[in-house]
Coordinates of C-alpha atoms in Angstrom, one line a residue:
M1 CA 64.3 -11.5 16.6
G2 CA 65.2 -15.1 14.6
V3 CA 68.3 -15.4 16.7
V4 CA 66.4 -15.6 20.4
E5 CA 63.7 -17.8 18.5
D6 CA 66.4 -20.3 17.5
L7 CA 67.8 -20.0 21.0
L8 CA 64.6 -20.9 22.1
D9 CA 64.1 -23.4 20.3
R10 CA 67.8 -25.4 21.7
Q11 CA 66.8 -24.1 25.9
A12 CA 63.5 -25.7 25.1
A13 CA 65.5 -28.8 23.7
L14 CA 67.7 -28.6 26.8
A15 CA 65.1 -28.5 28.9
K16 CA 63.9 -32.2 27.8
D17 CA 67.1 -33.8 28.7
R18 CA 66.8 -32.3 31.6
S19 CA 63.5 -33.3 33.0
Q20 CA 64.6 -37.2 34.1
W21 CA 67.2 -35.1 36.8
E22 CA 64.7 -33.2 37.8
Q23 CA 62.5 -35.7 40.3
H24 CA 65.5 -37.0 41.9
W25 CA 67.0 -32.7 41.7
L26 CA 63.3 -32.1 44.3
D27 CA 63.8 -35.5 46.4
V28 CA 67.4 -34.4 47.1
A29 CA 66.6 -30.4 47.4
N30 CA 63.6 -31.0 50.1
Y31 CA 65.9 -33.6 52.6
A32 CA 69.2 -31.9 52.6
L33 CA 68.4 -27.9 50.9
P34 CA 65.3 -27.0 51.9
N35 CA 65.8 -23.5 51.1
V36 CA 68.4 -23.9 48.6
D37 CA 67.4 -24.5 45.2
R38 CA 63.5 -23.4 44.2
F39 CA 63.2 -27.7 41.6
D40 CA 59.7 -27.1 41.5
R41 CA 59.6 -23.8 40.0
L42 CA 58.9 -24.4 36.2
F43 CA 60.1 -21.1 34.0
N44 CA 57.8 -23.2 31.1
N45 CA 54.9 -22.4 33.3
G46 CA 55.0 -18.6 32.6
A47 CA 55.4 -15.2 34.5
G48 CA 51.9 -16.4 36.2
Q49 CA 53.8 -19.2 38.6
I50 CA 57.9 -17.5 38.6
D51 CA 55.6 -14.0 40.6
G52 CA 53.2 -16.7 42.5
W53 CA 56.3 -18.3 43.9
A54 CA 58.2 -15.7 44.7
S55 CA 55.5 -14.4 47.1
G56 CA 57.0 -17.0 49.5
P57 CA 59.6 -18.7 51.8
K58 CA 59.2 -22.5 50.5
G59 CA 62.2 -23.7 52.8
P60 CA 59.8 -24.0 55.9
D61 CA 57.0 -26.3 53.6
R62 CA 60.0 -28.8 52.1
A63 CA 61.2 -28.4 55.6
R64 CA 57.2 -30.7 57.1
A65 CA 59.2 -33.6 56.1
I66 CA 62.2 -33.6 57.5
Y67 CA 61.9 -35.6 61.3
D68 CA 65.6 -36.6 61.1
T69 CA 68.2 -33.5 60.6
T70 CA 71.6 -35.5 60.2
S71 CA 71.0 -35.0 56.3
L72 CA 71.3 -31.4 56.7
W73 CA 74.4 -31.0 58.8
A74 CA 76.0 -34.2 57.1
V75 CA 76.1 -31.9 53.8
D76 CA 77.7 -28.6 55.6
R77 CA 79.9 -31.1 57.2
G78 CA 80.7 -32.2 54.2
V79 CA 80.7 -29.7 52.6
A80 CA 83.3 -27.9 55.6
G81 CA 85.8 -30.2 54.8
F82 CA 86.3 -30.8 51.3
M83 CA 86.8 -27.4 51.8
S84 CA 89.7 -26.9 54.5
L85 CA 91.6 -30.0 52.6
I86 CA 91.0 -28.9 48.9
T87 CA 90.4 -25.2 48.7
P88 CA 91.6 -24.0 52.0
Q89 CA 90.5 -20.6 52.6
S90 CA 94.0 -20.0 54.4
E91 CA 95.8 -21.1 51.6
T92 CA 96.8 -21.5 48.1
W93 CA 96.0 -24.5 46.6
H94 CA 97.5 -24.1 43.7
G95 CA 100.1 -23.5 41.4
I96 CA 101.3 -22.8 37.4
A97 CA 103.3 -24.8 35.8
S98 CA 104.8 -26.8 33.2
V99 CA 102.6 -29.6 31.5
D100 CA 106.4 -31.9 30.3
A101 CA 105.6 -35.2 31.8
M102 CA 108.9 -35.9 30.9
T103 CA 110.5 -34.3 33.5
D104 CA 110.7 -33.0 36.7
D105 CA 112.8 -30.7 36.8
V106 CA 111.2 -27.1 37.7
D107 CA 113.8 -24.1 37.7
Q108 CA 113.8 -21.6 40.9
E109 CA 112.6 -18.6 38.4
T110 CA 109.1 -20.8 37.2
E111 CA 108.7 -21.9 40.8
E112 CA 108.5 -18.6 41.9
W113 CA 106.4 -17.0 39.3
S114 CA 103.9 -19.8 40.1
D115 CA 103.7 -19.3 43.7
R116 CA 103.4 -15.1 42.6
F117 CA 100.7 -16.1 40.3
A118 CA 99.0 -18.6 43.2
N119 CA 99.1 -16.0 45.7
Y120 CA 98.1 -13.2 43.5
L121 CA 95.0 -15.5 43.2
H122 CA 94.8 -16.4 46.3
K123 CA 94.4 -12.9 47.6
M124 CA 92.3 -11.3 44.6
R125 CA 89.5 -14.3 45.7
N126 CA 89.8 -13.3 49.4
N127 CA 88.2 -9.5 48.9
P128 CA 85.0 -10.0 49.5
Q129 CA 83.7 -8.0 47.1
T130 CA 84.4 -10.8 44.7
G131 CA 81.8 -13.2 46.6
F132 CA 84.3 -16.1 46.0
W133 CA 84.2 -18.1 48.9
V134 CA 80.5 -17.5 49.0
S135 CA 79.7 -18.3 45.9
H136 CA 82.6 -21.5 46.3
K137 CA 81.4 -23.1 49.5
S138 CA 77.0 -22.6 48.3
A139 CA 78.5 -24.5 44.0
L140 CA 80.6 -27.4 46.7
R141 CA 77.6 -27.9 48.9
A142 CA 75.2 -28.5 45.5
M143 CA 77.6 -30.2 44.0
W144 CA 77.8 -32.5 47.7
A145 CA 74.3 -32.4 47.4
L146 CA 73.2 -32.6 44.1
G147 CA 75.9 -34.3 41.9
T148 CA 76.6 -30.6 40.1
G149 CA 77.4 -27.3 41.2
I150 CA 77.6 -23.6 39.1
Q151 CA 79.6 -20.6 39.6
F152 CA 79.5 -17.7 37.3
V153 CA 83.2 -15.9 37.0
S154 CA 83.0 -12.5 34.9
E155 CA 84.9 -9.3 34.9
N156 CA 84.4 -7.0 36.6
L157 CA 85.9 -3.9 34.7
Q158 CA 85.2 -1.0 37.6
R159 CA 87.6 -1.7 39.4
G160 CA 91.2 -2.7 39.5
A161 CA 93.8 -5.6 40.2
D162 CA 92.6 -6.0 43.8
A163 CA 89.1 -7.6 42.6
P164 CA 89.3 -7.0 38.6
M165 CA 86.3 -10.5 38.4
S166 CA 82.9 -11.6 40.5
Y167 CA 82.1 -14.7 41.0
R168 CA 78.3 -16.1 41.6
Y169 CA 76.4 -19.2 42.4
V170 CA 74.1 -20.6 39.6
Q171 CA 71.7 -22.3 41.2
L172 CA 70.8 -25.6 39.0
S173 CA 66.9 -25.2 39.0
E174 CA 67.9 -22.1 36.4
S175 CA 70.6 -23.9 34.5
Y176 CA 70.6 -25.9 30.8
L177 CA 73.5 -27.5 30.2
A178 CA 75.1 -29.3 27.3
T179 CA 78.4 -31.2 27.0
N180 CA 81.0 -30.8 23.5
Y181 CA 82.4 -33.9 22.1
E182 CA 84.9 -34.4 24.6
G183 CA 81.9 -34.7 27.0
V184 CA 83.5 -30.7 28.6
V185 CA 80.1 -28.8 29.6
D186 CA 80.2 -26.2 26.7
T187 CA 76.5 -24.5 27.3
N188 CA 74.0 -22.8 29.5
F189 CA 71.2 -21.3 29.7
R190 CA 69.9 -20.1 32.7
C191 CA 65.8 -18.7 33.5
F192 CA 65.7 -16.5 35.9
T193 CA 63.9 -13.3 37.1
K194 CA 64.4 -9.7 38.1
T195 CA 62.6 -6.8 39.3
A196 CA 61.6 -4.8 35.9
A197 CA 63.5 -1.4 38.3
Q198 CA 66.9 -4.1 38.3
C199 CA 66.0 -4.7 34.7
V200 CA 67.1 -0.2 33.9
A201 CA 69.7 -0.3 36.9
K202 CA 71.2 -3.1 34.2
W203 CA 70.5 -1.9 31.1
G204 CA 68.6 1.1 30.6
E205 CA 67.4 1.7 27.6
R206 CA 67.9 -1.5 26.2
C207 CA 65.1 -2.6 27.8
S208 CA 61.9 -3.3 26.3
A209 CA 59.6 0.1 26.3
D210 CA 56.8 -2.2 28.4
I211 CA 60.1 -2.6 30.8
R212 CA 60.8 0.8 31.6
A213 CA 57.3 1.6 31.6
K214 CA 57.2 -1.1 34.6
A215 CA 60.1 0.0 36.6
A216 CA 58.9 3.7 36.7
D217 CA 55.3 3.1 38.1
A218 CA 55.7 2.3 41.8
K219 CA 52.7 0.1 41.1
T220 CA 54.7 -2.9 39.4
R221 CA 58.5 -1.6 39.6
D222 CA 58.8 -5.2 42.1
R223 CA 57.3 -7.0 39.2
M224 CA 59.1 -10.3 38.1
V225 CA 60.9 -10.2 34.9
E226 CA 62.5 -13.7 33.6
L227 CA 65.4 -13.7 31.3
V228 CA 67.3 -15.5 29.7
H229 CA 71.2 -15.6 29.6
A230 CA 72.5 -18.0 27.0
V231 CA 76.3 -18.6 26.4
L232 CA 77.2 -21.4 23.9
P233 CA 80.4 -22.3 21.5
R234 CA 80.3 -20.0 18.5
A235 CA 79.2 -21.4 15.5
E236 CA 80.9 -19.1 13.2
R237 CA 83.9 -16.5 14.1
G238 CA 84.7 -13.7 11.7
S239 CA 88.0 -11.4 11.5
G240 CA 88.9 -8.8 14.1
L241 CA 89.3 -12.0 17.7
N242 CA 89.5 -9.3 19.9
S243 CA 85.9 -7.7 19.5
R244 CA 83.9 -9.8 22.6
R245 CA 81.4 -10.3 19.6
N246 CA 83.3 -13.2 17.8
A247 CA 85.0 -14.4 20.8
A248 CA 85.3 -18.5 21.2
W249 CA 81.7 -18.0 23.6
A250 CA 79.0 -16.4 22.2
E251 CA 77.2 -14.8 25.0
F252 CA 72.5 -13.3 25.0
Y253 CA 70.2 -11.8 27.9
F254 CA 66.9 -11.8 26.0
E255 CA 63.7 -11.3 27.9
R256 CA 62.1 -14.1 27.5
R257 CA 58.4 -13.4 26.6
T258 CA 59.2 -10.7 24.4
K259 CA 62.0 -11.8 22.9
H260 CA 63.7 -8.7 23.4
V261 CA 67.9 -8.5 23.3
L262 CA 69.0 -7.3 26.1
H263 CA 72.4 -7.8 25.3
E264 CA 75.0 -9.6 22.9
G265 CA 78.9 -10.2 23.2
G266 CA 81.9 -13.5 23.6
F267 CA 84.3 -14.6 26.0
N268 CA 87.2 -16.3 25.1
A269 CA 86.4 -18.5 27.9
F270 CA 84.1 -20.8 29.3
P271 CA 82.7 -18.8 32.3
Y272 CA 80.0 -21.0 34.0
V273 CA 82.5 -23.2 36.2
V274 CA 80.5 -26.1 36.0
Y275 CA 81.6 -28.4 39.3
H276 CA 80.6 -32.9 38.8
W277 CA 81.0 -35.1 42.3
N278 CA 81.2 -37.7 39.0
Q279 CA 80.3 -37.2 35.7
M280 CA 79.6 -40.1 34.0
G281 CA 80.5 -39.9 30.1
H282 CA 78.6 -37.2 28.1
E283 CA 75.8 -36.0 30.8
A284 CA 76.0 -32.7 31.6
Y285 CA 74.6 -33.7 35.2
S286 CA 75.9 -35.6 38.0
E287 CA 75.1 -38.1 40.7
G288 CA 76.4 -37.1 44.0
P289 CA 76.8 -39.1 47.2
M290 CA 73.4 -37.5 48.4
A291 CA 71.5 -39.7 45.6
L292 CA 73.1 -43.5 46.7
A293 CA 72.2 -42.4 51.0
L294 CA 68.9 -41.1 49.9
A295 CA 66.7 -44.3 50.2
E296 CA 68.5 -44.2 54.2
V297 CA 67.5 -40.7 54.3
K298 CA 63.7 -41.0 53.7
S299 CA 63.6 -44.9 55.6
L300 CA 65.2 -42.1 58.6
N301 CA 62.7 -39.8 58.4
A302 CA 59.9 -41.1 57.7
L303 CA 61.5 -44.2 61.6
S304 CA 61.9 -40.9 63.2
K305 CA 58.3 -39.5 62.0
D306 CA 56.9 -43.3 63.7
A307 CA 59.4 -43.0 67.1
L308 CA 58.0 -39.2 67.4
M309 CA 54.5 -40.5 67.8
A310 CA 55.8 -43.4 70.3
S311 CA 57.3 -41.3 72.1
Q312 CA 54.7 -39.2 72.3
Q313 CA 51.9 -42.2 72.6
A314 CA 53.9 -42.6 76.0
V315 CA 54.3 -40.2 77.3
N316 CA 50.7 -38.7 76.6
P317 CA 48.7 -41.9 76.2
P318 CA 45.2 -42.2 74.8
T319 CA 42.6 -43.0 76.8
A320 CA 38.8 -44.9 77.5
S321 CA 36.1 -44.8 79.4
I322 CA 32.2 -46.1 79.5
D323 CA 29.6 -43.6 77.0
D324 CA 27.9 -42.5 80.1
G325 CA 28.6 -38.4 79.5
F326 CA 31.5 -37.4 80.9
G327 CA 32.9 -35.7 78.3
R328 CA 35.5 -34.3 77.8
V329 CA 38.7 -35.8 80.4
N330 CA 40.7 -33.3 81.7
L331 CA 44.3 -34.3 81.9
N332 CA 46.4 -31.1 82.9
P333 CA 48.0 -31.2 86.3
G334 CA 46.3 -30.9 89.7
K335 CA 42.8 -30.5 87.5
N336 CA 39.8 -33.0 89.3
N337 CA 37.1 -35.4 87.0
P338 CA 33.9 -36.0 89.5
G339 CA 32.6 -38.8 88.7
L340 CA 35.2 -40.8 87.0
M341 CA 35.8 -43.2 89.7
S342 CA 33.0 -45.5 90.9
P343 CA 32.2 -46.5 94.6
E344 CA 34.3 -49.3 94.6
G345 CA 36.8 -47.2 93.7
R346 CA 37.9 -48.2 90.0
L347 CA 38.4 -45.7 88.3
L348 CA 36.0 -45.2 84.5
V349 CA 38.9 -43.8 82.7
Q350 CA 42.0 -46.4 82.0
P351 CA 45.3 -45.3 79.4
I352 CA 45.2 -47.2 76.5
V353 CA 48.5 -49.2 77.4
T354 CA 50.2 -50.1 73.7
A355 CA 54.2 -50.9 75.0
P356 CA 55.5 -49.0 71.9
R357 CA 59.1 -49.2 72.1
P358 CA 61.0 -45.7 71.9
D359 CA 64.5 -46.6 72.8
F360 CA 64.4 -49.4 70.2
A361 CA 63.3 -46.8 67.8
E362 CA 66.2 -44.5 68.6
S363 CA 68.5 -47.9 68.5
I364 CA 67.6 -48.1 64.9
L365 CA 67.8 -44.8 63.7
N366 CA 71.5 -44.5 65.2
I367 CA 72.3 -47.5 63.1
K368 CA 70.4 -45.3 59.1
R369 CA 72.2 -41.8 60.5
E370 CA 76.4 -43.9 60.6
Q371 CA 75.4 -45.1 57.7
I372 CA 74.1 -42.0 56.2
K373 CA 77.7 -40.3 58.2
E374 CA 79.6 -43.2 56.4
S375 CA 78.0 -41.9 53.0
L376 CA 78.6 -38.8 53.4
Y377 CA 82.0 -39.3 53.7
V378 CA 81.0 -37.8 57.8
N379 CA 82.8 -40.2 59.5
L380 CA 86.4 -39.7 57.6
W381 CA 86.7 -36.5 59.0
Q382 CA 87.2 -38.5 62.8
L383 CA 90.3 -39.8 61.7
L384 CA 93.3 -38.3 63.2
I385 CA 90.6 -36.2 65.5
N386 CA 89.7 -39.3 67.8
S387 CA 94.0 -40.1 67.7
P388 CA 94.8 -36.5 68.9
S389 CA 98.4 -38.7 71.4
M390 CA 99.6 -39.9 67.3
T391 CA 103.7 -39.7 66.7
A392 CA 104.8 -37.7 64.2
T393 CA 105.2 -41.2 61.5
E394 CA 101.8 -42.9 62.9
A395 CA 100.4 -39.2 62.2
L396 CA 102.1 -38.4 58.8
I397 CA 100.5 -42.6 57.9
R398 CA 97.0 -41.8 59.3
A399 CA 97.3 -39.2 57.0
E400 CA 97.8 -40.1 54.0
E401 CA 95.2 -43.3 54.6
K402 CA 92.7 -40.5 55.0
G403 CA 93.6 -38.8 51.3
Q404 CA 93.8 -42.3 49.5
L405 CA 90.4 -41.7 50.7
L406 CA 88.6 -38.9 49.7
G407 CA 91.1 -38.5 46.6
P408 CA 89.1 -40.7 43.7
A409 CA 85.8 -38.4 44.9
A410 CA 88.5 -34.7 44.8
A411 CA 89.2 -35.9 41.4
S412 CA 86.6 -34.6 39.4
L413 CA 86.1 -31.5 41.1
Y414 CA 90.6 -30.8 40.1
T415 CA 88.8 -30.2 36.4
G416 CA 86.4 -28.0 37.6
I417 CA 89.5 -26.3 39.8
A418 CA 91.7 -26.4 36.8
R419 CA 89.0 -24.8 34.7
L420 CA 88.5 -22.2 37.3
V421 CA 91.8 -20.5 36.9
D422 CA 92.0 -21.3 33.4
V423 CA 88.6 -18.9 33.0
E424 CA 90.6 -16.1 36.0
T425 CA 93.8 -16.4 34.4
Q426 CA 92.3 -16.0 30.1
Y427 CA 90.3 -12.7 31.9
L428 CA 94.4 -11.6 32.8
A429 CA 95.2 -12.1 29.6
D430 CA 93.5 -10.2 27.5
R431 CA 93.9 -6.8 31.0
G432 CA 97.3 -7.6 29.6
A433 CA 98.1 -8.8 33.5
F434 CA 101.0 -11.1 32.0
E435 CA 103.1 -8.3 29.9
P436 CA 106.3 -8.1 30.0
D437 CA 106.3 -4.7 32.7
Q438 CA 104.0 -6.0 34.1
P439 CA 103.5 -7.5 37.8
L440 CA 102.9 -11.3 36.8
A441 CA 105.0 -11.7 33.8
V442 CA 105.9 -14.8 32.4
P443 CA 109.9 -14.7 33.1
D444 CA 111.3 -16.5 30.0
T445 CA 112.0 -20.4 31.0
M446 CA 107.9 -20.5 30.5
Q447 CA 108.2 -18.3 27.0
G448 CA 106.6 -20.0 24.4
G449 CA 105.7 -23.1 26.9
D450 CA 102.4 -25.4 27.4
I451 CA 101.6 -24.5 31.3
A452 CA 98.4 -25.8 32.8
V453 CA 97.2 -25.9 36.0
Q454 CA 99.2 -28.1 39.0
M455 CA 96.8 -28.5 42.4
D456 CA 98.8 -28.9 45.4
T457 CA 96.0 -28.9 47.8
P458 CA 96.0 -30.3 51.3
L459 CA 94.9 -33.2 50.6
D460 CA 97.1 -33.5 47.4
R461 CA 99.9 -33.3 50.3
M462 CA 97.6 -36.0 52.7
R463 CA 98.1 -38.8 49.9
R464 CA 102.0 -37.7 49.3
S465 CA 103.0 -37.6 53.3
G466 CA 103.8 -41.7 53.2
E467 CA 107.2 -40.0 50.8
V468 CA 107.9 -38.2 54.1
T469 CA 107.2 -41.4 56.5
G470 CA 109.1 -43.7 53.4
M471 CA 112.5 -41.0 53.9
Q472 CA 111.9 -41.3 58.0
R473 CA 112.7 -45.1 57.2
T474 CA 114.9 -45.4 54.3
L475 CA 117.7 -43.4 57.0
E476 CA 116.1 -44.8 60.1
F477 CA 117.8 -49.1 58.5
G478 CA 120.7 -46.8 56.5
A479 CA 121.7 -45.7 60.3
T480 CA 121.2 -48.9 61.3
I481 CA 123.2 -50.4 58.8
A482 CA 126.1 -48.1 58.7
Q483 CA 126.2 -48.6 62.8
L484 CA 126.0 -52.7 62.5
K485 CA 128.8 -52.1 59.3
Q486 CA 130.8 -49.6 60.8
N487 CA 131.2 -47.4 58.5
P488 CA 129.1 -44.1 58.2
K489 CA 130.3 -43.6 54.5
I490 CA 127.6 -45.9 53.9
L491 CA 125.2 -42.6 54.3
E492 CA 126.6 -41.0 51.9
K493 CA 124.7 -42.5 49.4
F494 CA 121.9 -39.8 50.8
D495 CA 120.9 -36.8 48.9
A496 CA 120.1 -34.1 51.0
D497 CA 118.7 -31.1 48.4
T498 CA 116.4 -34.4 46.9
M499 CA 115.2 -35.4 50.2
L500 CA 115.0 -31.2 51.0
D501 CA 112.8 -30.6 48.0
T502 CA 110.3 -33.1 48.0
A503 CA 109.5 -32.6 52.1
R504 CA 108.9 -28.9 51.8
K505 CA 106.1 -29.8 48.3
V506 CA 104.6 -33.0 50.4
F507 CA 104.7 -30.1 54.3
G508 CA 103.0 -27.4 51.1
A509 CA 106.1 -25.0 51.9
P510 CA 106.5 -22.0 49.5
A511 CA 109.4 -22.3 46.7
S512 CA 111.3 -18.9 48.3
M513 CA 112.4 -20.5 52.0
F514 CA 114.7 -21.9 49.4
K515 CA 118.4 -20.3 48.4
T516 CA 118.6 -20.2 43.9
E517 CA 121.1 -22.1 42.3
E518 CA 123.8 -19.2 41.6
E519 CA 122.8 -17.9 45.1
L520 CA 123.1 -21.4 46.2
A521 CA 126.4 -22.6 44.5
A522 CA 128.0 -19.3 46.0
A523 CA 127.3 -19.9 49.5
R524 CA 128.6 -23.5 48.8
E525 CA 132.4 -22.2 47.4
E526 CA 131.8 -19.8 49.8
A527 CA 131.9 -22.4 52.5
A528 CA 134.6 -25.1 50.5
Q529 CA 136.9 -21.2 51.3
M530 CA 136.6 -21.3 54.1
E531 CA 137.1 -25.2 55.4
Q532 CA 140.4 -24.3 52.6
M533 CA 141.7 -21.8 54.9
M534 CA 140.8 -23.4 58.4
Q535 CA 142.9 -26.2 56.6
A536 CA 146.0 -24.5 55.3
M537 CA 145.9 -22.4 60.2
Q538 CA 145.9 -26.1 61.3
M539 CA 149.0 -27.0 57.9
A540 CA 150.5 -23.8 59.4
Q541 CA 150.2 -24.3 63.4
A542 CA 150.9 -27.8 62.5
G543 CA 153.8 -27.0 60.9
G544 CA 155.6 -24.3 63.7
A545 CA 155.0 -27.5 65.8
A546 CA 156.8 -30.4 63.5
A547 CA 159.3 -27.3 63.3
K548 CA 160.2 -27.0 67.1
A549 CA 159.9 -30.7 67.0
V550 CA 162.4 -31.2 64.5
G551 CA 165.5 -28.2 65.6
E552 CA 164.9 -30.6 70.0
G553 CA 165.7 -33.5 68.6
A554 CA 168.7 -32.7 66.3
Q555 CA 169.6 -31.1 70.6
A556 CA 169.6 -34.6 71.2
V557 CA 171.5 -36.2 67.9
E558 CA 173.8 -34.0 69.9
G559 CA 174.4 -34.8 72.6
S560 CA 174.0 -38.5 72.6
P561 CA 176.9 -40.4 71.0
A562 CA 174.1 -43.8 70.6
L563 CA 171.1 -40.8 68.9
A564 CA 174.6 -39.9 66.8
A565 CA 175.1 -43.2 65.6
M566 CA 172.2 -44.0 64.6
A567 CA 171.4 -40.6 62.8
A568 CA 174.7 -41.7 61.0
G569 CA 173.5 -45.2 59.5
A570 CA 170.3 -44.4 58.6
G571 CA 172.3 -41.8 56.4
W572 CA 170.7 -38.5 58.2
R573 CA 172.7 -35.2 58.7
V574 CA 172.2 -33.4 61.9
R575 CA 172.6 -29.5 60.8
P576 CA 173.7 -28.6 65.1
V577 CA 171.4 -26.6 66.0
G578 CA 172.3 -22.3 65.6
R579 CA 174.5 -23.2 63.1
D580 CA 175.5 -22.3 58.8

């Protein structure tokens, strides 16, 4: 009981620190994520409010403030573009490599192991049973709109190597985060609800008697129970470090109201992967691009509401009439309103025209929409689409520009991706996946060394496309110089192997497409031997022709006194043909 009380005190302190963010999150959610995070559901107010909140959908209520959908689809468009450039589902976007910054030399065996490991992680995440892509997209959407997105990675002990992990999106409204000395998130108190029946299905007899009784009753089995999942660094670690209760991070599941512990365990890696858009200092949370666009989004919706009212006034204007008991005017098509015309033919009812200008409002709205799209990076996705007839060099230059513009935005996400791979790698290591007799056995060249995630996203390749452009231009310039100097040997300065290696990395081709160093040396040795054989054959053929020419020359000398005299003067000894 004492441990739970201490945990609740820590969660209350984190809730106080988080309170300064909540109004901002609620504002953003109202305009960008109306049906996702429920920031107006406060767990500190008791289960009664939670049950009331769960009684119906709240998205439609919050969406009533939206009169322009630019912010909604801009967030989705931004997330889709970000995923296509950083974490595309159709290809791998990272590897595992040495962290030695003093050398770029990586042997073929290490590169192939890195590719094999990255391909395994990619295939594992693509298994629908892991739930990776659904949770990953939701976490990126929260990062894009709210500044912070959270994914929970857990072991799936019931499955084999095809899906050894499960991924779940965790709402920011449920999470109370804290960071360590370096500003890395290492603590999360997740406050969430499950039904009594779901709790019993998960923890069985470990549930409190109250929860088990509710689950057994058909009338109360769907009653919501408030739970807390606390993961935090373990203060003291005893012996037997293989035990999860002595792991680096402690884990507790408990019922909030009864303070009843449901589960106690641990992790060797922090299982909550946190994506930040722009983390400042040691803050556990960060602002997203919607923070800068929020003022424009609010004014756009306010103006859109006014423009809608102006359009309604222009289409269906209010009317004015004399007060002599005519009653309500029927403005429906084809309806007659007797008595509403004077004997002189003058209408006794006139529209009130205030000269609204919906067209002017629409021009202002379009300007604000463009500003929002700029703030949310939507226009960057059009850089390559707007010029489909570019040359290959122009496309490389444009891709590099796009990569440089998006690079700073992706930098913080890379940190989250690196921690995601760290968690996955730790889970696999706990299962012995890297032992010598396993398919993912680490090669001898990497034994005892430090390794880390090496990002290889399409965005990185876009940013490096300038290297290929530079090589192309240098080759063209070198060819021009060789032609001017009439010296083809100038081109021998180029290292074709290095250029091919660079191009492969920039274009994202697998390392297995190239021969190993041993295979390449053997192939080049065989080619050299073939060249020597060809030269020998050519020399032999040339020698036969020379012998024939010498014989014909000797016959000519014998038959010519003048040639014989010249040969004698030169000291030549002419042997008669056919004689010994």
